Short mmCIF file of C-alpha atoms and ligand atoms in Angstrom, two decimals:
data_model
loop_
_atom_site.label_atom_id
_atom_site.label_comp_id
_atom_site.label_asym_id
_atom_site.label_seq_id
_atom_site.Cartn_x
_atom_site.Cartn_y
_atom_site.Cartn_z
CA MET A 1 16.88 7.95 6.08
CA GLY A 2 13.54 7.13 4.43
CA THR A 3 10.42 5.57 5.88
CA ALA A 4 9.42 1.99 5.08
CA ILE A 5 5.66 1.48 5.22
CA VAL A 6 3.93 -1.88 4.99
CA ILE A 7 0.44 -1.66 3.45
CA THR A 8 -1.58 -4.51 4.90
CA SER A 9 -5.11 -5.59 5.86
CA GLY A 10 -5.52 -9.17 6.98
CA LYS A 11 -8.56 -9.64 4.76
CA GLY A 12 -7.98 -9.95 1.02
CA GLY A 13 -9.25 -7.51 -1.57
CA THR A 14 -9.59 -4.40 0.62
CA GLY A 15 -7.55 -2.35 -1.86
CA LYS A 16 -3.96 -2.67 -0.58
CA THR A 17 -2.45 -2.85 -4.05
CA ALA A 18 -4.57 -0.02 -5.49
CA CYS A 19 -3.73 2.14 -2.44
CA THR A 20 0.01 1.35 -2.60
CA ALA A 21 0.11 2.35 -6.29
CA ALA A 22 -1.92 5.52 -5.79
CA ILE A 23 -0.19 6.73 -2.62
CA GLY A 24 3.22 5.89 -4.13
CA SER A 25 2.40 7.91 -7.27
CA PHE A 26 1.24 10.95 -5.29
CA LEU A 27 4.29 10.82 -3.03
CA ALA A 28 6.57 10.65 -6.07
CA CYS A 29 4.76 13.44 -7.88
CA SER A 30 5.20 15.75 -4.92
CA GLY A 31 8.95 15.21 -5.05
CA SER A 32 9.61 12.26 -2.71
CA ARG A 33 11.79 9.49 -4.14
CA THR A 34 9.43 6.55 -3.71
CA LEU A 35 9.94 2.82 -4.18
CA CYS A 36 6.85 0.59 -4.39
CA VAL A 37 7.61 -3.06 -3.67
CA ASP A 38 5.24 -5.90 -4.54
CA MET A 39 5.45 -8.32 -1.59
CA ASP A 40 2.67 -10.57 -2.87
CA ALA A 41 4.97 -13.32 -4.16
CA ALA A 42 3.40 -15.61 -6.75
CA LEU A 43 0.21 -13.50 -6.98
CA ARG A 44 1.79 -10.19 -7.91
CA ASN A 45 -0.26 -7.36 -9.41
CA LEU A 46 1.23 -4.07 -8.24
CA ASP A 47 3.09 -3.85 -11.59
CA MET A 48 -0.29 -3.67 -13.36
CA ALA A 49 -1.66 -0.99 -11.01
CA LEU A 50 1.41 1.10 -11.86
CA GLY A 51 1.21 0.36 -15.61
CA LEU A 52 4.56 -1.44 -15.57
CA SER A 53 3.74 -5.06 -16.38
CA GLN A 54 5.65 -4.97 -19.69
CA ARG A 55 8.76 -3.38 -18.22
CA VAL A 56 9.74 -5.57 -15.30
CA THR A 57 12.72 -7.92 -15.70
CA PHE A 58 13.92 -8.67 -12.17
CA ASP A 59 12.37 -9.18 -8.74
CA TYR A 60 13.52 -9.02 -5.13
CA GLY A 61 14.35 -12.74 -5.21
CA ASP A 62 17.04 -11.93 -7.80
CA ILE A 63 18.61 -9.46 -5.34
CA LEU A 64 18.45 -11.83 -2.37
CA SER A 65 20.06 -14.61 -4.37
CA GLY A 66 22.85 -12.25 -5.48
CA ARG A 67 22.01 -12.43 -9.21
CA VAL A 68 21.60 -8.65 -9.55
CA SER A 69 22.19 -5.55 -7.45
CA PRO A 70 19.27 -3.64 -5.88
CA GLU A 71 19.82 -0.81 -8.41
CA GLU A 72 19.63 -3.24 -11.34
CA ALA A 73 16.46 -4.91 -10.07
CA VAL A 74 14.46 -1.71 -9.60
CA THR A 75 12.44 -0.29 -12.52
CA ALA A 76 12.12 3.49 -12.87
CA HIS A 77 8.62 4.54 -13.91
CA PRO A 78 8.74 5.85 -17.50
CA THR A 79 6.30 8.75 -16.99
CA LEU A 80 6.11 9.39 -13.24
CA GLU A 81 9.29 11.03 -12.02
CA ASN A 82 10.69 9.83 -8.67
CA LEU A 83 8.63 6.62 -8.79
CA TYR A 84 10.39 3.24 -8.73
CA PHE A 85 9.12 -0.31 -8.63
CA LEU A 86 10.43 -3.67 -7.45
CA SER A 87 8.55 -6.83 -8.34
CA ALA A 88 7.85 -9.89 -6.20
CA PRO A 89 9.17 -13.28 -7.33
CA THR A 90 6.85 -15.63 -9.21
CA GLU A 91 7.50 -18.32 -6.58
CA LEU A 92 7.02 -18.06 -2.80
CA PRO A 93 10.35 -17.19 -1.15
CA ASP A 94 11.93 -19.71 1.22
CA ASP A 95 12.69 -18.95 4.90
CA ALA A 96 16.20 -17.64 4.22
CA GLU A 97 14.97 -15.23 1.56
CA ALA A 98 12.17 -14.04 3.81
CA GLU A 99 14.70 -13.35 6.57
CA GLY A 100 17.01 -11.48 4.19
CA PHE A 101 14.29 -9.09 3.18
CA ALA A 102 14.42 -6.89 6.31
CA ALA A 103 18.07 -6.05 5.56
CA LEU A 104 17.13 -5.20 1.99
CA THR A 105 14.40 -2.83 3.21
CA GLU A 106 17.04 -1.14 5.37
CA THR A 107 19.26 -0.69 2.30
CA PHE A 108 16.39 0.87 0.37
CA ARG A 109 15.59 3.26 3.22
CA GLN A 110 19.01 4.78 2.62
CA SER A 111 18.25 5.75 -0.98
CA TYR A 112 14.50 6.41 -1.03
CA ASP A 113 12.32 8.82 0.96
CA PHE A 114 9.52 6.24 1.06
CA VAL A 115 9.51 2.47 0.59
CA LEU A 116 5.93 1.16 0.26
CA LEU A 117 5.57 -2.59 0.80
CA ASP A 118 2.37 -4.03 -0.68
CA SER A 119 1.69 -6.98 1.62
CA PRO A 120 -0.22 -10.09 0.62
CA ALA A 121 -3.53 -10.76 2.38
CA GLY A 122 -3.41 -12.66 5.65
CA ILE A 123 -1.00 -12.61 8.58
CA GLY A 124 1.24 -15.45 7.42
CA ARG A 125 4.84 -15.48 6.29
CA GLY A 126 4.33 -13.11 3.36
CA PHE A 127 2.84 -10.51 5.69
CA ARG A 128 5.62 -11.01 8.26
CA THR A 129 8.30 -10.73 5.56
CA ALA A 130 6.78 -7.46 4.36
CA ALA A 131 6.44 -6.11 7.90
CA ALA A 132 9.87 -7.21 9.16
CA GLY A 133 11.80 -4.17 7.97
CA ALA A 134 8.97 -1.64 8.11
CA ASP A 135 8.89 1.23 10.56
CA MET A 136 5.27 2.10 9.90
CA ALA A 137 2.13 0.26 8.81
CA ILE A 138 -1.02 1.33 7.01
CA VAL A 139 -3.91 -1.06 7.60
CA VAL A 140 -6.42 -0.84 4.75
CA ALA A 141 -9.94 -1.75 5.87
CA THR A 142 -13.34 -1.37 4.32
CA GLY A 143 -16.49 -0.95 6.41
CA ASP A 144 -17.20 -4.63 5.85
CA LEU A 145 -17.61 -6.64 9.07
CA ALA A 146 -15.02 -9.28 8.11
CA SER A 147 -12.56 -6.59 7.07
CA LEU A 148 -12.97 -4.86 10.46
CA ARG A 149 -12.30 -8.00 12.45
CA ASP A 150 -9.30 -8.91 10.27
CA GLY A 151 -8.04 -5.34 10.50
CA GLN A 152 -8.20 -5.51 14.30
CA ARG A 153 -6.26 -8.80 14.30
CA THR A 154 -3.68 -7.33 11.92
CA VAL A 155 -3.14 -4.35 14.21
CA GLN A 156 -2.49 -6.78 17.10
CA GLU A 157 0.05 -8.68 14.96
CA LEU A 158 1.78 -5.46 13.93
CA ARG A 159 2.05 -4.41 17.59
CA ALA A 160 3.54 -7.83 18.42
CA LEU A 161 6.10 -7.24 15.63
CA ASP A 162 6.95 -4.00 17.42
CA ILE A 163 5.82 -1.63 14.66
CA GLN A 164 5.37 1.63 16.50
CA GLU A 165 3.31 3.65 14.08
CA ILE A 166 0.16 1.95 12.83
CA ARG A 167 -2.40 3.97 10.84
CA LEU A 168 -5.76 3.09 9.36
CA LEU A 169 -6.92 3.83 5.82
CA VAL A 170 -10.64 3.27 5.38
CA ASN A 171 -11.19 2.39 1.73
CA ARG A 172 -14.23 2.06 -0.54
CA VAL A 173 -16.44 4.22 1.65
CA SER A 174 -19.99 4.57 0.38
CA PRO A 175 -22.25 6.78 2.55
CA LYS A 176 -25.30 4.91 1.23
CA VAL A 177 -23.97 1.52 2.35
CA TYR A 178 -22.79 2.90 5.70
CA ARG A 179 -26.24 4.37 6.33
CA LYS A 180 -27.88 1.07 5.47
CA LEU A 181 -25.56 -0.82 7.85
CA LYS A 182 -25.99 1.89 10.51
CA ARG A 183 -22.20 2.17 10.61
CA ASN A 184 -20.00 5.24 10.75
CA LEU A 185 -16.31 6.02 10.50
CA ASP A 186 -15.88 6.12 14.27
CA ASP A 187 -17.12 2.52 14.47
CA VAL A 188 -14.48 1.48 11.94
CA ILE A 189 -11.69 3.36 13.74
CA ASP A 190 -12.71 2.02 17.17
CA THR A 191 -12.98 -1.57 15.96
CA VAL A 192 -9.69 -1.68 14.08
CA GLY A 193 -7.94 0.25 16.85
CA ALA A 194 -5.57 2.46 14.89
CA ARG A 195 -5.37 6.19 14.18
CA LEU A 196 -6.81 7.34 10.87
CA ILE A 197 -4.50 8.37 7.99
CA GLY A 198 -7.26 8.80 5.43
CA VAL A 199 -10.57 7.82 3.93
CA VAL A 200 -11.07 6.88 0.28
CA SER A 201 -14.51 6.68 -1.32
CA GLU A 202 -15.89 3.88 -3.41
CA ASP A 203 -14.87 5.20 -6.82
CA GLY A 204 -15.27 3.28 -10.09
CA SER A 205 -12.23 5.03 -11.56
CA VAL A 206 -9.94 3.04 -9.25
CA ALA A 207 -10.99 -0.29 -10.76
CA GLU A 208 -11.12 1.16 -14.30
CA ALA A 209 -7.58 2.54 -14.07
CA GLY A 210 -6.37 -0.78 -12.64
CA ASN A 211 -7.97 -2.75 -15.46
CA LEU A 212 -6.52 -0.46 -18.09
CA GLU A 213 -3.11 -0.60 -16.38
CA ILE A 214 -2.98 3.19 -16.13
CA PRO A 215 -1.76 4.74 -12.85
CA LEU A 216 -4.74 6.42 -11.14
CA ILE A 217 -2.83 9.70 -10.94
CA GLU A 218 -2.71 9.76 -14.77
CA TYR A 219 -6.21 8.30 -15.33
CA GLY A 220 -7.99 10.72 -12.97
CA ALA A 221 -10.78 10.02 -10.47
CA LYS A 222 -13.75 11.97 -9.24
CA ARG A 223 -13.35 11.44 -5.50
CA ALA A 224 -10.40 9.14 -4.87
CA TRP A 225 -7.82 11.40 -6.58
CA ASP A 226 -7.88 14.14 -3.88
CA GLN A 227 -8.28 11.56 -1.12
CA PHE A 228 -5.12 9.66 -2.12
CA ASP A 229 -3.32 12.97 -2.54
CA ASN A 230 -4.34 13.83 1.05
CA VAL A 231 -2.97 10.53 2.40
CA ALA A 232 0.36 11.13 0.61
CA ALA A 233 0.49 14.70 1.93
CA ARG A 234 -0.13 13.51 5.51
CA LEU A 235 2.71 11.00 5.13
CA ARG A 236 4.93 13.89 4.10
CA GLY A 237 3.95 15.69 7.29
CA GLU A 238 1.40 18.15 5.87
CA LYS A 239 -1.90 18.82 7.59
CA ARG A 240 -4.93 18.09 5.40
CA LYS A 241 -8.59 18.17 6.39
CA LEU A 242 -10.56 14.96 6.09
CA GLY A 243 -13.22 16.48 3.80
CA ARG A 244 -16.79 15.32 3.20
CA PHE A 245 -18.16 12.04 1.92
N1 LIG B 1 -11.67 3.01 -3.55
C1 LIG B 1 -12.00 2.07 -4.43
N2 LIG B 1 -13.12 2.20 -5.20
C2 LIG B 1 -13.46 1.25 -6.10
N3 LIG B 1 -12.75 0.14 -6.34
C3 LIG B 1 -11.64 -0.06 -5.60
C4 LIG B 1 -11.20 0.88 -4.62
N4 LIG B 1 -10.06 0.41 -4.05
C5 LIG B 1 -9.79 -0.76 -4.66
N5 LIG B 1 -10.73 -1.05 -5.58
C6 LIG B 1 -10.81 -2.24 -6.45
O1 LIG B 1 -10.98 -3.38 -5.61
C7 LIG B 1 -10.34 -4.50 -6.18
C8 LIG B 1 -9.37 -5.10 -5.16
O2 LIG B 1 -8.33 -4.15 -4.96
P1 LIG B 1 -6.82 -4.57 -4.72
O3 LIG B 1 -6.38 -5.61 -5.68
O4 LIG B 1 -6.04 -3.33 -4.62
O5 LIG B 1 -7.00 -5.25 -3.28
P2 LIG B 1 -5.90 -6.02 -2.42
O6 LIG B 1 -6.21 -5.73 -1.00
O7 LIG B 1 -4.55 -5.67 -2.90
O8 LIG B 1 -6.23 -7.54 -2.77
P3 LIG B 1 -5.33 -8.83 -2.36
O9 LIG B 1 -5.63 -9.10 -0.92
O10 LIG B 1 -5.83 -9.89 -3.29
O11 LIG B 1 -3.89 -8.47 -2.59
C9 LIG B 1 -9.65 -4.02 -7.46
O12 LIG B 1 -10.47 -4.28 -8.57
C10 LIG B 1 -9.54 -2.52 -7.23
O13 LIG B 1 -9.49 -1.78 -8.44
MG1 LIG B 2 -2.94 -6.92 -3.51
#
Protein backbone atom coordinates (compact mmCIF):
# COMPACT_ATOMS: atom_id res chain seq x y z
CA MET A 1 0.00 0.00 0.00
CA GLY A 2 1.46 3.37 -1.02
CA THR A 3 1.61 6.64 0.88
CA ALA A 4 -0.62 9.58 -0.04
CA ILE A 5 0.97 12.92 0.81
CA VAL A 6 -0.79 16.26 0.62
CA ILE A 7 1.59 19.16 -0.16
CA THR A 8 0.08 22.25 1.40
CA SER A 9 0.94 25.64 2.93
CA GLY A 10 -1.97 27.88 3.78
CA LYS A 11 -0.29 30.88 2.18
CA GLY A 12 -0.15 31.00 -1.62
CA GLY A 13 3.02 30.95 -3.66
CA THR A 14 5.33 29.21 -1.17
CA GLY A 15 6.37 26.66 -3.82
CA LYS A 16 3.90 23.77 -3.31
CA THR A 17 3.59 23.03 -7.01
CA ALA A 18 7.33 23.32 -7.74
CA CYS A 19 8.07 21.07 -4.73
CA THR A 20 5.42 18.49 -5.71
CA ALA A 21 6.87 18.25 -9.23
CA ALA A 22 10.47 18.05 -8.05
CA ILE A 23 9.92 15.59 -5.19
CA GLY A 24 7.67 13.45 -7.42
CA SER A 25 10.36 13.34 -10.14
CA PHE A 26 13.10 12.33 -7.69
CA LEU A 27 10.91 9.66 -6.12
CA ALA A 28 10.10 8.24 -9.56
CA CYS A 29 13.71 8.33 -10.70
CA SER A 30 14.80 6.33 -7.69
CA GLY A 31 12.34 3.60 -8.62
CA SER A 32 9.13 4.47 -6.73
CA ARG A 33 5.95 4.43 -8.82
CA THR A 34 4.75 7.97 -8.20
CA LEU A 35 1.51 9.74 -9.09
CA CYS A 36 1.41 13.55 -8.89
CA VAL A 37 -2.13 14.92 -8.67
CA ASP A 38 -2.99 18.56 -9.31
CA MET A 39 -5.65 19.43 -6.70
CA ASP A 40 -5.73 23.12 -7.59
CA ALA A 41 -8.99 22.96 -9.56
CA ALA A 42 -9.52 25.84 -11.98
CA LEU A 43 -6.00 27.26 -11.38
CA ARG A 44 -3.98 24.20 -12.30
CA ASN A 45 -0.28 24.43 -13.09
CA LEU A 46 1.38 21.21 -11.95
CA ASP A 47 1.18 19.95 -15.56
CA MET A 48 3.50 22.80 -16.60
CA ALA A 49 5.99 22.12 -13.79
CA LEU A 50 6.19 18.53 -15.05
CA GLY A 51 6.40 19.54 -18.73
CA LEU A 52 3.10 17.83 -19.53
CA SER A 53 0.74 20.65 -20.49
CA GLN A 54 0.40 19.42 -24.08
CA ARG A 55 -0.27 15.81 -23.12
CA VAL A 56 -3.15 15.93 -20.67
CA THR A 57 -6.61 14.88 -21.87
CA PHE A 58 -8.55 13.93 -18.73
CA ASP A 59 -8.77 15.10 -15.13
CA TYR A 60 -9.94 13.65 -11.82
CA GLY A 61 -13.42 15.10 -12.41
CA ASP A 62 -13.73 12.75 -15.40
CA ILE A 63 -13.03 9.78 -13.09
CA LEU A 64 -15.43 10.92 -10.36
CA SER A 65 -18.22 11.42 -12.90
CA GLY A 66 -17.59 7.93 -14.32
CA ARG A 67 -16.58 9.14 -17.81
CA VAL A 68 -13.20 7.36 -17.71
CA SER A 69 -11.38 4.88 -15.50
CA PRO A 70 -8.53 6.00 -13.21
CA GLU A 71 -6.04 4.23 -15.52
CA GLU A 72 -7.37 6.09 -18.57
CA ALA A 73 -7.25 9.49 -16.85
CA VAL A 74 -3.64 9.24 -15.70
CA THR A 75 -0.83 10.41 -18.02
CA ALA A 76 2.50 8.56 -17.95
CA HIS A 77 5.47 10.93 -18.17
CA PRO A 78 7.15 10.49 -21.58
CA THR A 79 10.75 10.78 -20.33
CA LEU A 80 10.67 10.14 -16.57
CA GLU A 81 10.05 6.49 -15.87
CA ASN A 82 7.67 5.65 -12.99
CA LEU A 83 6.20 9.16 -12.99
CA TYR A 84 2.46 9.64 -13.59
CA PHE A 85 0.24 12.69 -13.56
CA LEU A 86 -3.45 13.39 -12.98
CA SER A 87 -4.84 16.82 -13.76
CA ALA A 88 -7.37 18.89 -11.81
CA PRO A 89 -10.64 19.87 -13.49
CA THR A 90 -10.95 23.31 -15.08
CA GLU A 91 -13.99 24.01 -12.88
CA LEU A 92 -14.23 23.83 -9.08
CA PRO A 93 -15.64 20.43 -8.05
CA ASP A 94 -19.01 20.30 -6.28
CA ASP A 95 -19.49 18.84 -2.78
CA ALA A 96 -20.21 15.32 -4.02
CA GLU A 97 -17.06 15.25 -6.15
CA ALA A 98 -14.99 16.60 -3.29
CA GLU A 99 -16.32 13.82 -1.04
CA GLY A 100 -15.60 11.16 -3.65
CA PHE A 101 -11.98 12.13 -3.87
CA ALA A 102 -10.84 10.41 -0.65
CA ALA A 103 -11.99 7.05 -2.02
CA LEU A 104 -10.12 7.74 -5.25
CA THR A 105 -6.93 8.47 -3.29
CA GLU A 106 -7.39 5.12 -1.56
CA THR A 107 -7.65 3.39 -4.96
CA PHE A 108 -4.44 5.07 -6.12
CA ARG A 109 -2.59 4.04 -2.96
CA GLN A 110 -3.10 0.46 -4.10
CA SER A 111 -1.22 0.93 -7.37
CA TYR A 112 1.37 3.62 -6.60
CA ASP A 113 4.15 3.80 -4.01
CA PHE A 114 3.55 7.54 -3.59
CA VAL A 115 0.56 9.74 -4.39
CA LEU A 116 1.50 13.44 -4.12
CA LEU A 117 -1.47 15.81 -3.86
CA ASP A 118 -0.63 19.40 -4.80
CA SER A 119 -3.10 21.37 -2.69
CA PRO A 120 -4.42 24.81 -3.57
CA ALA A 121 -3.50 27.68 -1.25
CA GLY A 122 -5.72 28.30 1.75
CA ILE A 123 -7.55 25.98 4.13
CA GLY A 124 -10.87 25.89 2.29
CA ARG A 125 -12.65 23.11 0.46
CA GLY A 126 -9.88 22.51 -2.08
CA PHE A 127 -7.38 21.98 0.73
CA ARG A 128 -9.79 19.71 2.64
CA THR A 129 -10.50 17.67 -0.50
CA ALA A 130 -6.78 17.18 -1.08
CA ALA A 131 -6.15 16.29 2.57
CA ALA A 132 -9.16 13.98 3.02
CA GLY A 133 -7.50 10.81 1.74
CA ALA A 134 -3.92 11.66 2.68
CA ASP A 135 -1.99 9.83 5.35
CA MET A 136 0.82 12.35 5.51
CA ALA A 137 1.23 16.09 4.90
CA ILE A 138 4.15 18.24 3.87
CA VAL A 139 3.66 21.88 4.80
CA VAL A 140 5.75 24.13 2.54
CA ALA A 141 6.71 27.38 4.26
CA THR A 142 9.16 30.13 3.46
CA GLY A 143 10.82 32.21 6.17
CA ASP A 144 8.30 34.94 5.42
CA LEU A 145 6.28 36.06 8.46
CA ALA A 146 2.89 35.56 6.77
CA SER A 147 3.95 32.14 5.51
CA LEU A 148 4.95 31.11 9.05
CA ARG A 149 1.64 32.12 10.58
CA ASP A 150 -0.33 30.44 7.77
CA GLY A 151 1.87 27.36 8.07
CA GLN A 152 1.10 27.16 11.79
CA ARG A 153 -2.65 27.44 11.11
CA THR A 154 -2.40 24.78 8.40
CA VAL A 155 -0.69 22.38 10.80
CA GLN A 156 -3.57 22.90 13.27
CA GLU A 157 -6.11 22.16 10.50
CA LEU A 158 -4.22 19.03 9.44
CA ARG A 159 -4.20 17.80 13.05
CA ALA A 160 -7.96 18.44 13.25
CA LEU A 161 -8.34 16.34 10.07
CA ASP A 162 -6.50 13.59 11.95
CA ILE A 163 -3.43 13.48 9.70
CA GLN A 164 -0.86 11.79 11.88
CA GLU A 165 2.37 12.59 10.12
CA ILE A 166 2.93 16.27 9.37
CA ARG A 167 6.34 17.43 8.12
CA LEU A 168 7.73 20.84 7.27
CA LEU A 169 9.63 21.76 4.11
CA VAL A 170 11.28 25.16 4.38
CA ASN A 171 11.55 26.52 0.85
CA ARG A 172 13.36 29.45 -0.79
CA VAL A 173 15.92 29.77 1.99
CA SER A 174 18.37 32.61 1.48
CA PRO A 175 21.01 32.95 4.25
CA LYS A 176 21.38 36.64 3.40
CA VAL A 177 17.68 37.37 3.92
CA TYR A 178 17.53 35.23 7.08
CA ARG A 179 20.50 37.14 8.52
CA LYS A 180 18.85 40.46 7.71
CA LEU A 181 15.60 39.36 9.39
CA LYS A 182 17.55 37.87 12.32
CA ARG A 183 15.69 34.62 11.69
CA ASN A 184 16.98 31.06 11.67
CA LEU A 185 15.65 27.64 10.76
CA ASP A 186 14.80 26.81 14.36
CA ASP A 187 12.49 29.84 14.47
CA VAL A 188 10.68 28.57 11.38
CA ILE A 189 10.35 25.02 12.75
CA ASP A 190 9.17 26.22 16.18
CA THR A 191 6.61 28.62 14.73
CA VAL A 192 5.08 26.22 12.22
CA GLY A 193 5.18 23.38 14.75
CA ALA A 194 6.08 20.41 12.57
CA ARG A 195 9.15 18.21 12.18
CA LEU A 196 11.50 19.11 9.34
CA ILE A 197 11.61 16.96 6.17
CA GLY A 198 13.95 19.26 4.26
CA VAL A 199 15.23 22.69 3.37
CA VAL A 200 15.43 24.04 -0.18
CA SER A 201 17.44 27.14 -1.07
CA GLU A 202 16.29 30.09 -3.09
CA ASP A 203 17.46 28.90 -6.51
CA GLY A 204 16.72 30.69 -9.79
CA SER A 205 16.77 27.38 -11.67
CA VAL A 206 13.46 26.38 -10.05
CA ALA A 207 11.59 29.30 -11.63
CA GLU A 208 13.52 28.99 -14.92
CA ALA A 209 12.67 25.29 -15.27
CA GLY A 210 9.03 26.03 -14.42
CA ASN A 211 8.83 28.77 -17.04
CA LEU A 212 10.41 26.59 -19.68
CA GLU A 213 8.11 23.69 -18.71
CA ILE A 214 11.09 21.41 -18.14
CA PRO A 215 11.08 19.16 -15.05
CA LEU A 216 13.75 20.44 -12.63
CA ILE A 217 15.35 17.00 -12.51
CA GLU A 218 16.06 17.30 -16.27
CA TYR A 219 16.88 21.04 -16.25
CA GLY A 220 19.38 20.85 -13.37
CA ALA A 221 19.85 23.24 -10.44
CA LYS A 222 22.84 24.41 -8.46
CA ARG A 223 21.49 23.96 -4.95
CA ALA A 224 17.88 22.80 -5.14
CA TRP A 225 18.65 19.60 -7.11
CA ASP A 226 20.41 17.79 -4.21
CA GLN A 227 18.00 19.26 -1.68
CA PHE A 228 14.91 17.88 -3.45
CA ASP A 229 16.71 14.58 -3.92
CA ASN A 230 17.30 14.52 -0.14
CA VAL A 231 13.60 15.12 0.60
CA ALA A 232 12.62 12.28 -1.75
CA ALA A 233 15.22 9.99 -0.17
CA ARG A 234 13.91 10.76 3.34
CA LEU A 235 10.38 9.93 2.18
CA ARG A 236 11.73 6.58 0.99
CA GLY A 237 13.14 6.00 4.46
CA GLU A 238 16.80 6.84 3.82
CA LYS A 239 18.82 8.95 6.21
CA ARG A 240 20.28 12.08 4.62
CA LYS A 241 22.16 14.91 6.32
CA LEU A 242 20.66 18.38 6.13
CA GLY A 243 23.79 19.93 4.56
CA ARG A 244 24.89 23.57 4.58
CA PHE A 245 23.19 26.70 3.31
N1 LIG B 1 13.31 27.17 -4.15
C1 LIG B 1 12.89 28.07 -5.03
N2 LIG B 1 13.75 28.99 -5.54
C2 LIG B 1 13.32 29.91 -6.44
N3 LIG B 1 12.07 29.99 -6.92
C3 LIG B 1 11.17 29.11 -6.44
C4 LIG B 1 11.51 28.11 -5.49
N4 LIG B 1 10.40 27.38 -5.20
C5 LIG B 1 9.41 27.90 -5.95
N5 LIG B 1 9.86 28.94 -6.69
C6 LIG B 1 9.10 29.78 -7.63
O1 LIG B 1 8.10 30.46 -6.88
C7 LIG B 1 6.94 30.65 -7.67
C8 LIG B 1 5.73 30.08 -6.93
O2 LIG B 1 5.90 28.67 -6.85
P1 LIG B 1 4.69 27.66 -6.95
O3 LIG B 1 3.78 27.99 -8.08
O4 LIG B 1 5.25 26.30 -6.90
O5 LIG B 1 3.96 28.02 -5.57
P2 LIG B 1 2.57 27.46 -5.03
O6 LIG B 1 2.71 27.39 -3.55
O7 LIG B 1 2.22 26.22 -5.74
O8 LIG B 1 1.57 28.64 -5.44
P3 LIG B 1 -0.05 28.60 -5.33
O9 LIG B 1 -0.37 28.83 -3.90
O10 LIG B 1 -0.47 29.71 -6.24
O11 LIG B 1 -0.49 27.24 -5.81
C9 LIG B 1 7.20 29.96 -9.01
O12 LIG B 1 7.64 30.90 -9.95
C10 LIG B 1 8.32 28.99 -8.67
O13 LIG B 1 9.12 28.66 -9.79
MG1 LIG C 1 0.43 25.69 -6.77
